[in-house]
Structure formats: C-alpha cells, structure tokens
Amino acid sequence: MRTKFRSTLMTMMLGATLAGGAALAEPSQQPAAASERAAPSTVRWTEELSTGQGTGELVMTREGLLFEPYAVMRRPEGQLQLTGLYTFPSRRLEQPVDTVRPVIQAQKALLMGVELDVRVRSDSGAWSEWRTSYAGESVQLPWAGSEVQVRLALVADEHGRGPTVRDVKLEASLENAAAPQQGLATLTALTYRIYATREGLVGGTTANGHVIKTSDRFVALPSRRALASNGGTEYQVRICNPANGKCTTTSVWDVGPWNTHDDYWNPSTLREQWKSLAQGKPEAQAAYLEGFNGGLDEFGRRPSNPAGIDLADGTFLTDLSMSNNGYVNVTYLWTDGGTTASGLVIDSNNSNNDTTKGYIETTGTSWVSSTNVAGYYGSGYFASPTAAVSEPATFWFYLPAAATKTIDAWWTSASDRSTTAPFIVWNASGTKLATVNVNQQLNGGKWNTLGTYSFTAGWNKVQLSRWTTAGYQVIADAIQVR
C-alpha cells in the first residue's frame, strides 16, 4: 500500500528567484548566468536534516524527513489536517539580514503542505515572532539581525499522510539597511481580556513536541507565530484571573484553540488572517458571539465557545484556581520590546522548572515566599532580610558542555529593597567568576543583565547572598541563562 502511495507523489522544489518572486520548478542542471547569481551580500546555507528537533511523527528515512501523524492525540476541537514542526538550531550569519528565501525539495501529494518559518534575534537577545514562507516566497523579517532560526511546518492530508522533505537550502540578504527594528517599538506589553479553556490531553504531545504531564504549565495560542521551542521561554504570557486576583506567567507551547493562523494580538497590518477584526479579538470569539465568518472557524467548523487561549492543567487548576472555563486577562510578554525570556529560566518556584535543567535551593530559614509586590516572574518570589551571613538562594543550571552564557536576573522593586544585593556567579568547577551588586529598588519586573561568563560543563550556579548592608530585603525571583 505504501509503495503504491509513494508512486503517486510528485517531487517539487519550493523556492524563490533572487528578484524575490515565488517559483515552483525542477532543480536546474545548468550553471546560473552571471546576472542570476547571488549578489555579494547574499548569505547561503543548507540546513542538515539530521540536526533538527521535532516530534516522533517526523522521522528520517532514506528519502528524507517524513511526516506521518497517524498516532497524534487530537485536541478537543479537532483539526482536519495536522501540522508537524521540525526546528533547526539557530544560526549566526556573517552579516545582518532582513530577507530570507527558502529553496526546499520535497515529495508531496494533493492536500499536503510544506512551509517554512523564520525568526531573527535582536541585539537584546529577544526573538521576533516567526514569519512563514508559503510556496517558497521570500520572508521579510521585522528587523535586520545576524542570528536567525528556521523550522519546517509539514502539513498532512486528511488521511494522516504527510510530505517528505529532501533538502532545505536558504538565501538571506539585507534588503533595507535603513529599516528600524520595528518589532522592538512597543515598550508596554499588550493585554487583552480573553476567554480561556482547559486543555488537558495528558500524555499527548504539543505542537512544539512537549509531552503533556499531569499538572503541566503552559498555554496554547491559535497561531504558531508565537510558539516557543520545546521547554523554551521565548514567548510567554502573564495570565490573571479576575475572579480571585491570582496571576501566573508561563510559556506558549501549543497551537489552538480552534484556529491555527489567528495571531489576534497583532495589528491588522501584521495579522496573518482575519485582518478586519479589531486587534485583541480572537476569530473564534467573533464567530461564536457575533457570527463573524458565518459563525465558523478557519476549518469551516462552528466553535462551541469563544476561546482564544487554552491553559494546561497546572496553569488552569493550580496557579489560577479556575474551576470552569472563563475570561482572563492575558498579557503577551514578547510584545513589550524584549523583556520576555529568550533562554533557560530558573524560577523561584521549582514546580515551574524542569529540574533536570535548573532549580532553586535556599539556605537557612529566613527565605519567605511572597507575592506582596507586583511585577514578579512566574507565581511569586523569595524575600529575605539582609544580615552578616551568606545563607544564599542558589539558582542551579546544568550545561552539558562548556559554554559562554549571559546571565540575567529578575526581581520586584520597592523602597525596602537592598541597593547592593550581591549576585555571585560560579562555574561547575567551583570557581567564582564574579560578584555583581545590584540596586533592587530599581528596574523591577524585567530582565536585568548581570554579565557574560565562560562556564564549565555540569551544574553551574548563581547565588543571591544576604550578606550586605543591614536593614533591607534581597529578592530571589528568577534568573535567565542565554
């Protein structure tokens, strides 16, 4: 049966001409004319298919990377076609670029799809949203940068049969050197009132490849433009339950509910679909409450609720104490100009951490968990009075190999905070790399860079000591390793 099916496939190349137009053609066997060759400012590279990461339905075969989603646990609202994502490592280029052109060789039949997402990292370390190339057209990035990352999005037909990708080549260039970094213009993260539903699906796999656990913490949004990597914190939301005042911060690890191309937090100039809707209004909400699009979602189904966000069980039940679906206030932290996390975060609450990668440990009895001052990361922070004793709060993080990493810290600010809170940075060999004294009366509610250091393989650590001028509080909230 499989042999017969394979014989019906057609080999295609999805690419773009150097002038920027889309093209579908067989690979040329003739050398390019001089006028068609890449300009000197063009950067070219090939992504090795074996280096990416995806779910178990994306498998390497002799023919290439194959998507076969037969055993995927479907979301409650279902999808007519399933998409598998395969993410390649980020890549630092020899020059800044703002335009990327993919050239993909793939086998696909009718109703299958091969798409490519691209994002760029800013100087502050924040990633842009993913931008998608359909049918091989060029992708215009929101700003120019020298570090980019790409991922494949493979769409299966209604029978669960997907395409096979044989080769992924890319060309990138700087088309508008004078363009500002538009994606960093917003200084305050956007917040909207959104209807939230509980995701559940324990044992299933999210769009980014995370296997859902009991009491898990993450959210799903109906667009993969803001889908973080597996275990990643590049795109996070802060959710507050107005019924009880509880809030939490967590990452976007899944796509849904209802739609898959509805980045409703973006203005109409950037929104991928449903551009006539007001910014901040999910299409499912407009369809359910107002009969927008004939009351249907993008797949032609009639939504049974107006949901614009799904919450994993730990977020829904524990952090927000929700017993039923309902409206919450959602802040989309990556829209704030780059204060959201872009690396490994170790929170003050170990239930929010992957403890195989990082965790917090406190010494002594003076560290108290608190939510008294707003602006904390996650679900709270630790506070302790300063004294002539170390008794640190220690943020541990594991590196499988030696690496140079930048360390950021997050705290809440108030007038009783220490102006000389001592963060001490150690490598896994026990060598102290630095002591950084920070003023925690200032710059609360955002990432603050402590420095960049060379760490050894193993368990490294950043300690916040109590030993500084008496009469104040030191705050251990979160650190980021990037």
Coordinates of C-alpha atoms in Angstrom, one line a residue:
M1 CA 0.0 0.0 0.0
R2 CA 2.8 2.4 0.9
T3 CA 4.7 1.7 -2.4
K4 CA 1.5 2.4 -4.4
F5 CA 1.0 5.7 -2.5
R6 CA 4.6 6.7 -2.9
S7 CA 4.2 6.3 -6.7
T8 CA 1.6 9.0 -6.8
L9 CA 3.8 11.6 -5.2
M10 CA 5.3 14.4 -7.2
T11 CA 8.7 15.8 -6.5
M12 CA 8.6 19.6 -6.1
M13 CA 11.0 22.4 -5.4
L14 CA 9.7 25.3 -3.3
G15 CA 11.9 28.3 -3.9
A16 CA 12.2 32.0 -4.8
T17 CA 14.0 33.8 -7.5
L18 CA 16.7 36.2 -6.5
A19 CA 14.5 39.0 -7.5
G20 CA 12.0 37.9 -4.8
G21 CA 9.2 36.3 -6.8
A22 CA 7.9 32.9 -5.9
A23 CA 8.8 29.9 -8.1
L24 CA 8.0 26.2 -8.5
A25 CA 10.4 24.4 -10.7
E26 CA 12.6 21.4 -11.1
P27 CA 16.2 21.9 -10.0
S28 CA 18.2 23.3 -12.9
Q29 CA 21.2 21.3 -14.1
Q30 CA 22.7 24.3 -15.9
P31 CA 25.1 26.8 -14.3
A32 CA 23.4 30.1 -13.5
A33 CA 24.1 33.0 -15.7
A34 CA 26.1 35.8 -14.2
S35 CA 23.1 38.1 -13.9
E36 CA 21.3 35.3 -12.0
R37 CA 24.0 34.6 -9.4
A38 CA 23.6 35.7 -5.9
A39 CA 24.8 39.2 -5.1
P40 CA 27.9 39.5 -2.9
S41 CA 25.7 40.5 0.0
T42 CA 23.7 37.3 -0.1
V43 CA 24.4 34.6 2.5
R44 CA 23.7 31.0 1.6
W45 CA 23.5 27.9 3.7
T46 CA 22.0 24.4 3.8
E47 CA 20.2 23.0 6.9
E48 CA 21.2 19.5 7.7
L49 CA 18.0 17.4 8.2
S50 CA 19.6 15.3 10.9
T51 CA 20.2 18.3 13.2
G52 CA 16.7 19.4 13.8
Q53 CA 14.2 18.6 16.5
G54 CA 10.6 17.5 16.2
T55 CA 8.0 15.0 17.4
G56 CA 8.0 11.3 16.9
E57 CA 5.8 11.7 13.8
L58 CA 8.7 13.3 12.0
V59 CA 11.1 10.5 11.0
M60 CA 14.3 10.3 8.9
T61 CA 14.0 7.8 6.0
R62 CA 16.3 7.1 3.1
E63 CA 14.1 9.5 1.1
G64 CA 14.4 12.4 3.6
L65 CA 12.4 13.8 6.5
L66 CA 8.9 12.2 6.5
F67 CA 5.8 13.4 8.4
E68 CA 3.4 10.6 9.3
P69 CA 1.0 11.7 12.1
Y70 CA -1.1 8.6 12.5
A71 CA -0.9 8.4 16.3
V72 CA -1.3 12.1 17.1
M73 CA -3.7 12.8 20.1
R74 CA -6.1 15.3 18.7
R75 CA -7.2 18.4 20.5
P76 CA -10.8 18.5 21.8
E77 CA -11.9 20.8 19.0
G78 CA -10.0 18.7 16.4
Q79 CA -8.3 19.7 13.2
L80 CA -9.0 18.5 9.7
Q81 CA -5.2 18.5 8.9
L82 CA -2.3 18.1 11.3
T83 CA 0.9 20.0 11.1
G84 CA 4.3 18.7 12.2
L85 CA 7.1 21.2 13.2
Y86 CA 10.8 20.5 12.8
T87 CA 13.1 23.1 14.2
F88 CA 16.7 23.6 13.2
P89 CA 19.4 25.1 15.6
S90 CA 19.7 28.9 15.4
R91 CA 22.5 30.1 13.1
R92 CA 24.7 33.2 13.4
L93 CA 25.4 34.6 9.9
E94 CA 28.3 36.6 8.7
Q95 CA 26.2 39.7 8.2
P96 CA 22.8 41.1 9.3
V97 CA 19.9 40.1 7.1
D98 CA 16.2 41.0 6.8
T99 CA 15.1 38.8 4.0
V100 CA 15.2 35.0 3.7
R101 CA 14.4 32.9 0.6
P102 CA 14.0 29.2 1.1
V103 CA 14.6 26.6 -1.6
I104 CA 13.1 23.3 -0.5
Q105 CA 13.0 20.0 -2.3
A106 CA 10.1 17.8 -1.2
Q107 CA 7.8 15.0 -2.2
K108 CA 4.1 15.9 -1.7
A109 CA 0.7 15.0 -3.0
L110 CA -2.5 17.0 -3.1
L111 CA -3.7 18.4 0.3
M112 CA -0.2 18.1 1.8
G113 CA 1.9 21.2 2.5
V114 CA 5.5 22.3 3.0
E115 CA 6.0 25.6 4.7
L116 CA 9.0 27.3 6.4
D117 CA 9.0 29.6 9.4
V118 CA 11.9 32.1 10.1
R119 CA 12.7 34.3 13.1
V120 CA 15.5 36.7 13.9
R121 CA 17.1 37.6 17.3
S122 CA 17.5 41.2 18.4
D123 CA 20.6 42.7 20.0
S124 CA 18.9 42.5 23.3
G125 CA 18.5 38.7 22.9
A126 CA 14.8 38.7 22.2
W127 CA 13.4 36.7 19.3
S128 CA 11.0 38.1 16.8
E129 CA 7.8 36.3 16.1
W130 CA 8.0 33.5 13.4
R131 CA 7.3 34.6 9.9
T132 CA 6.1 32.0 7.3
S133 CA 7.1 31.3 3.7
Y134 CA 4.3 29.7 1.8
A135 CA 5.0 28.1 -1.6
G136 CA 8.6 29.2 -1.3
E137 CA 8.1 33.0 -1.3
S138 CA 10.6 35.3 0.4
V139 CA 10.2 36.1 4.1
Q140 CA 10.6 39.7 5.2
L141 CA 11.8 39.8 8.8
P142 CA 10.6 42.6 11.2
W143 CA 14.2 43.8 11.6
A144 CA 17.7 43.1 10.5
G145 CA 19.8 40.7 12.5
S146 CA 22.7 38.3 12.2
E147 CA 21.2 35.4 14.2
V148 CA 18.3 33.6 12.6
Q149 CA 16.5 30.3 13.1
V150 CA 14.2 28.3 10.7
R151 CA 11.8 25.5 11.2
L152 CA 9.8 23.3 8.8
A153 CA 6.0 23.1 9.0
L154 CA 4.8 19.9 7.3
V155 CA 1.0 19.5 6.7
A156 CA -0.6 16.1 6.3
D157 CA -3.6 15.3 4.3
E158 CA -7.0 14.2 5.8
H159 CA -5.8 10.6 5.9
G160 CA -2.7 11.4 8.1
R161 CA -0.2 11.1 5.2
G162 CA 2.5 13.8 5.1
P163 CA 5.2 15.0 2.7
T164 CA 8.8 14.1 2.7
V165 CA 11.5 16.8 2.7
R166 CA 14.7 16.0 0.9
D167 CA 16.7 19.2 1.0
V168 CA 16.5 22.7 2.7
K169 CA 18.6 25.5 1.3
L170 CA 18.3 29.2 2.2
E171 CA 19.5 32.5 0.9
A172 CA 19.4 35.6 3.0
S173 CA 20.2 39.3 2.3
L174 CA 19.9 42.8 3.7
E175 CA 17.3 44.5 1.5
N176 CA 16.6 47.6 3.6
A177 CA 19.7 48.6 5.6
A178 CA 17.9 51.8 6.9
A179 CA 14.9 49.9 8.3
P180 CA 14.3 50.4 12.1
Q181 CA 13.9 47.4 14.4
Q182 CA 10.1 47.7 14.2
G183 CA 9.5 44.6 16.4
L184 CA 11.1 46.4 19.4
A185 CA 9.0 49.6 19.2
T186 CA 6.4 48.6 21.9
L187 CA 7.5 49.4 25.4
T188 CA 4.5 48.1 27.2
A189 CA 3.3 44.5 26.6
L190 CA -0.2 44.2 25.2
T191 CA -3.0 42.9 27.4
Y192 CA -6.5 41.7 26.4
R193 CA -9.5 40.0 28.0
I194 CA -9.7 36.5 26.5
Y195 CA -11.9 33.5 27.1
A196 CA -9.8 30.6 28.4
T197 CA -10.4 26.9 28.2
R198 CA -8.7 24.0 29.9
E199 CA -6.5 21.9 27.5
G200 CA -6.0 18.7 29.4
L201 CA -4.7 16.0 26.9
V202 CA -2.2 14.5 29.5
G203 CA 0.0 12.1 27.6
G204 CA -0.4 13.9 24.3
T205 CA 2.2 16.0 22.5
T206 CA 2.0 19.7 22.0
A207 CA 2.8 21.4 18.7
N208 CA 6.4 22.0 19.8
G209 CA 7.0 18.4 20.8
H210 CA 6.4 18.6 24.6
V211 CA 4.8 15.5 26.1
I212 CA 2.0 16.8 28.4
K213 CA 2.2 15.8 32.1
T214 CA -0.2 15.9 34.9
S215 CA -0.4 19.4 36.4
D216 CA 1.6 20.8 33.5
R217 CA 2.1 24.5 33.0
F218 CA 1.9 26.1 29.5
V219 CA -0.6 27.7 27.2
A220 CA -1.8 27.3 23.6
L221 CA -2.5 30.2 21.3
P222 CA -4.2 29.9 17.9
S223 CA -1.1 30.8 15.8
R224 CA 2.4 29.3 15.6
R225 CA 3.9 32.7 15.2
A226 CA 4.4 32.8 19.0
L227 CA 5.2 29.1 19.6
A228 CA 8.2 28.6 21.8
S229 CA 10.7 25.8 21.5
N230 CA 10.2 22.6 23.5
G231 CA 10.9 23.6 27.0
G232 CA 11.6 27.2 25.9
T233 CA 10.6 30.6 27.2
E234 CA 10.9 32.8 24.1
Y235 CA 7.2 33.6 24.0
Q236 CA 5.4 33.9 27.4
V237 CA 2.1 35.2 28.6
R238 CA 1.1 36.5 32.0
I239 CA -2.5 35.5 32.9
C240 CA -4.6 36.9 35.7
N241 CA -7.9 35.5 36.9
P242 CA -10.1 38.5 37.7
A243 CA -12.4 36.3 39.8
N244 CA -9.7 35.8 42.5
G245 CA -6.8 38.1 41.6
K246 CA -4.4 35.2 41.0
C247 CA -1.8 35.6 38.3
T248 CA 0.9 33.4 36.7
T249 CA 3.5 33.6 33.9
T250 CA 4.1 30.7 31.6
S251 CA 5.2 29.8 28.1
V252 CA 3.4 29.2 24.8
W253 CA 4.0 25.5 23.9
D254 CA 0.9 24.6 21.8
V255 CA -1.2 25.9 18.9
G256 CA -5.0 26.3 19.4
P257 CA -7.8 26.6 20.2
W258 CA -10.0 26.4 17.1
N259 CA -7.8 28.3 14.7
T260 CA -4.1 27.9 13.8
H261 CA -3.4 31.2 11.9
D262 CA -5.0 33.7 14.2
D263 CA -2.3 35.9 15.7
Y264 CA -5.1 38.2 17.1
W265 CA -2.7 40.2 19.4
N266 CA -1.1 41.7 16.2
P267 CA -2.5 44.8 14.4
S268 CA -4.2 44.3 11.1
T269 CA -1.1 45.3 9.2
L270 CA 0.7 42.2 10.6
R271 CA -2.2 39.8 11.4
E272 CA -1.9 36.7 9.3
Q273 CA -5.7 36.2 8.9
W274 CA -8.9 38.0 9.8
K275 CA -7.4 41.4 9.3
S276 CA -10.9 43.1 9.6
L277 CA -11.2 42.1 13.2
A278 CA -10.1 44.5 16.0
Q279 CA -6.7 43.9 17.5
G280 CA -7.0 41.7 20.5
K281 CA -10.2 39.9 19.4
P282 CA -9.8 36.2 18.5
E283 CA -11.6 35.0 15.4
A284 CA -13.3 32.2 17.4
Q285 CA -14.7 34.8 19.8
A286 CA -16.1 36.9 16.9
A287 CA -17.5 33.8 15.2
Y288 CA -19.2 32.5 18.4
L289 CA -20.6 35.8 19.7
E290 CA -21.1 37.9 16.5
G291 CA -21.5 35.4 13.7
F292 CA -18.3 36.6 12.0
N293 CA -17.2 34.4 9.0
G294 CA -20.7 32.8 9.1
G295 CA -20.1 31.7 12.6
L296 CA -17.3 29.4 11.5
D297 CA -13.6 29.0 12.3
E298 CA -10.8 28.7 9.6
F299 CA -11.7 25.0 9.1
G300 CA -15.4 25.6 8.5
R301 CA -16.5 24.4 11.9
R302 CA -18.8 26.2 14.3
P303 CA -16.9 26.9 17.6
S304 CA -18.7 25.7 20.7
N305 CA -17.0 28.5 22.8
P306 CA -15.3 31.9 22.1
A307 CA -11.9 30.6 23.4
G308 CA -8.7 32.5 22.3
I309 CA -6.3 30.6 24.7
D310 CA -6.0 27.1 26.2
L311 CA -4.5 26.6 29.6
A312 CA -2.6 23.4 30.7
D313 CA -4.0 21.8 33.9
G314 CA -1.3 23.2 36.3
T315 CA -1.9 26.7 35.0
F316 CA -5.7 26.4 34.9
L317 CA -6.3 24.5 38.2
T318 CA -3.4 25.3 40.5
D319 CA -1.9 28.7 39.5
L320 CA -5.2 30.4 38.6
S321 CA -7.6 28.2 40.7
M322 CA -10.1 28.1 37.9
S323 CA -12.9 25.5 38.1
N324 CA -14.7 26.4 34.9
N325 CA -13.7 28.0 31.5
G326 CA -14.0 31.8 31.6
Y327 CA -12.5 35.1 30.8
V328 CA -9.0 36.0 32.0
N329 CA -6.6 38.9 31.3
V330 CA -3.7 37.9 29.2
T331 CA -0.5 39.9 28.7
Y332 CA 1.6 38.9 25.7
L333 CA 5.0 39.5 27.1
W334 CA 7.1 39.3 23.9
T335 CA 5.3 42.4 22.6
D336 CA 7.0 44.6 25.3
G337 CA 10.2 45.3 23.4
G338 CA 12.2 42.4 24.6
T339 CA 11.8 41.9 28.4
T340 CA 10.5 38.4 27.9
A341 CA 12.8 35.5 28.3
S342 CA 15.0 34.2 25.5
G343 CA 16.9 31.4 27.3
L344 CA 16.7 28.9 30.1
V345 CA 14.8 30.4 33.0
I346 CA 15.1 29.1 36.6
D347 CA 12.2 30.4 38.7
S348 CA 11.9 30.7 42.4
N349 CA 9.1 28.1 42.3
N350 CA 10.6 24.7 41.4
S351 CA 7.2 23.5 40.2
N352 CA 7.8 25.9 37.3
N353 CA 11.2 24.5 36.5
D354 CA 12.5 21.5 34.6
T355 CA 14.7 20.4 37.4
T356 CA 16.9 18.3 35.1
K357 CA 18.0 21.6 33.6
G358 CA 17.7 24.0 36.6
Y359 CA 16.3 24.6 40.0
I360 CA 16.4 26.9 43.1
E361 CA 17.7 26.0 46.5
T362 CA 17.5 28.2 49.6
T363 CA 19.8 28.0 52.7
G364 CA 18.6 28.8 56.2
T365 CA 15.1 29.6 57.4
S366 CA 14.8 33.3 56.5
W367 CA 13.7 33.0 52.9
V368 CA 10.0 33.5 52.6
S369 CA 7.8 33.0 49.5
S370 CA 5.8 36.2 48.7
T371 CA 3.6 37.9 46.2
N372 CA 3.3 41.2 48.0
V373 CA 4.9 43.3 45.3
A374 CA 3.7 43.2 41.8
G375 CA 5.9 42.5 38.8
Y376 CA 7.2 39.1 39.9
Y377 CA 8.2 36.4 37.4
G378 CA 6.1 33.2 37.5
S379 CA 3.9 32.8 40.6
G380 CA 5.9 34.7 43.2
Y381 CA 9.4 35.2 44.6
F382 CA 11.6 34.7 47.7
A383 CA 12.5 37.5 50.0
S384 CA 15.0 37.6 52.9
P385 CA 16.3 40.3 55.2
T386 CA 19.9 41.3 54.8
A387 CA 22.4 40.3 57.5
A388 CA 26.1 39.5 58.1
V389 CA 25.5 35.9 57.0
S390 CA 25.6 34.4 53.5
E391 CA 22.7 31.8 53.5
P392 CA 22.1 32.3 49.8
A393 CA 19.3 31.5 47.5
T394 CA 21.1 29.4 44.8
F395 CA 19.9 29.1 41.2
W396 CA 21.4 26.0 39.7
F397 CA 21.6 25.3 36.0
Y398 CA 23.1 22.4 34.0
L399 CA 25.3 22.7 30.9
P400 CA 26.1 19.5 29.0
A401 CA 29.2 21.2 27.6
A402 CA 31.4 24.2 28.4
A403 CA 29.8 27.4 27.0
T404 CA 29.8 31.1 27.3
K405 CA 26.4 32.3 28.6
T406 CA 24.8 35.6 29.5
I407 CA 23.1 35.7 32.9
D408 CA 20.0 37.9 33.6
A409 CA 18.1 38.4 36.9
W410 CA 14.5 39.4 37.6
W411 CA 13.3 40.9 40.8
T412 CA 10.5 43.1 42.1
S413 CA 11.3 46.7 43.2
A414 CA 10.3 48.5 46.3
S415 CA 11.8 51.1 48.7
D416 CA 12.8 48.4 51.3
R417 CA 15.0 46.5 48.8
S418 CA 18.8 46.4 49.0
T419 CA 20.7 48.7 46.8
T420 CA 23.7 46.3 46.9
A421 CA 22.1 42.9 46.5
P422 CA 25.1 40.6 45.8
F423 CA 24.7 38.0 43.0
I424 CA 27.7 35.6 42.9
V425 CA 28.4 33.6 39.8
W426 CA 30.2 30.3 40.0
N427 CA 31.1 27.7 37.4
A428 CA 30.7 23.9 37.8
S429 CA 34.3 23.5 38.9
G430 CA 33.7 25.7 42.0
T431 CA 35.5 28.8 40.6
K432 CA 33.9 32.2 41.5
L433 CA 33.5 34.1 38.2
A434 CA 32.0 37.4 39.5
T435 CA 30.1 39.2 42.3
V436 CA 27.6 41.7 40.9
N437 CA 25.9 44.1 43.3
V438 CA 22.6 45.4 42.0
N439 CA 20.1 48.0 43.2
Q440 CA 16.8 46.1 43.7
Q441 CA 14.9 49.4 44.4
L442 CA 15.1 50.0 40.7
N443 CA 14.4 48.1 37.4
G444 CA 11.9 45.6 38.8
G445 CA 9.6 43.5 36.7
K446 CA 12.1 42.9 33.8
W447 CA 15.3 41.1 32.9
N448 CA 18.5 42.8 34.1
T449 CA 21.8 41.6 32.7
L450 CA 24.4 40.6 35.3
G451 CA 27.1 39.8 32.7
T452 CA 28.5 37.2 30.3
Y453 CA 30.8 34.4 31.6
S454 CA 32.5 31.2 30.5
F455 CA 31.0 28.3 32.3
T456 CA 32.2 24.7 32.5
A457 CA 30.2 21.5 31.8
G458 CA 28.0 20.4 34.7
W459 CA 26.0 22.2 37.4
N460 CA 26.8 25.9 37.5
K461 CA 25.2 28.3 39.8
V462 CA 24.2 31.9 40.6
Q463 CA 23.8 32.7 44.3
L464 CA 22.0 35.7 45.8
S465 CA 23.6 36.3 49.2
R466 CA 22.1 38.0 52.2
W467 CA 25.5 39.4 53.3
T468 CA 25.2 43.2 52.6
T469 CA 24.1 46.4 54.3
A470 CA 21.6 45.5 57.0
G471 CA 18.0 46.8 57.2
Y472 CA 16.8 45.8 53.7
Q473 CA 15.4 42.9 51.8
V474 CA 17.0 40.9 49.0
I475 CA 14.7 39.3 46.3
A476 CA 15.4 36.0 44.6
D477 CA 12.8 35.8 41.8
A478 CA 14.3 34.3 38.7
I479 CA 17.4 34.1 36.5
Q480 CA 17.8 33.5 32.8
V481 CA 20.7 31.7 31.1
R482 CA 21.1 32.6 27.5

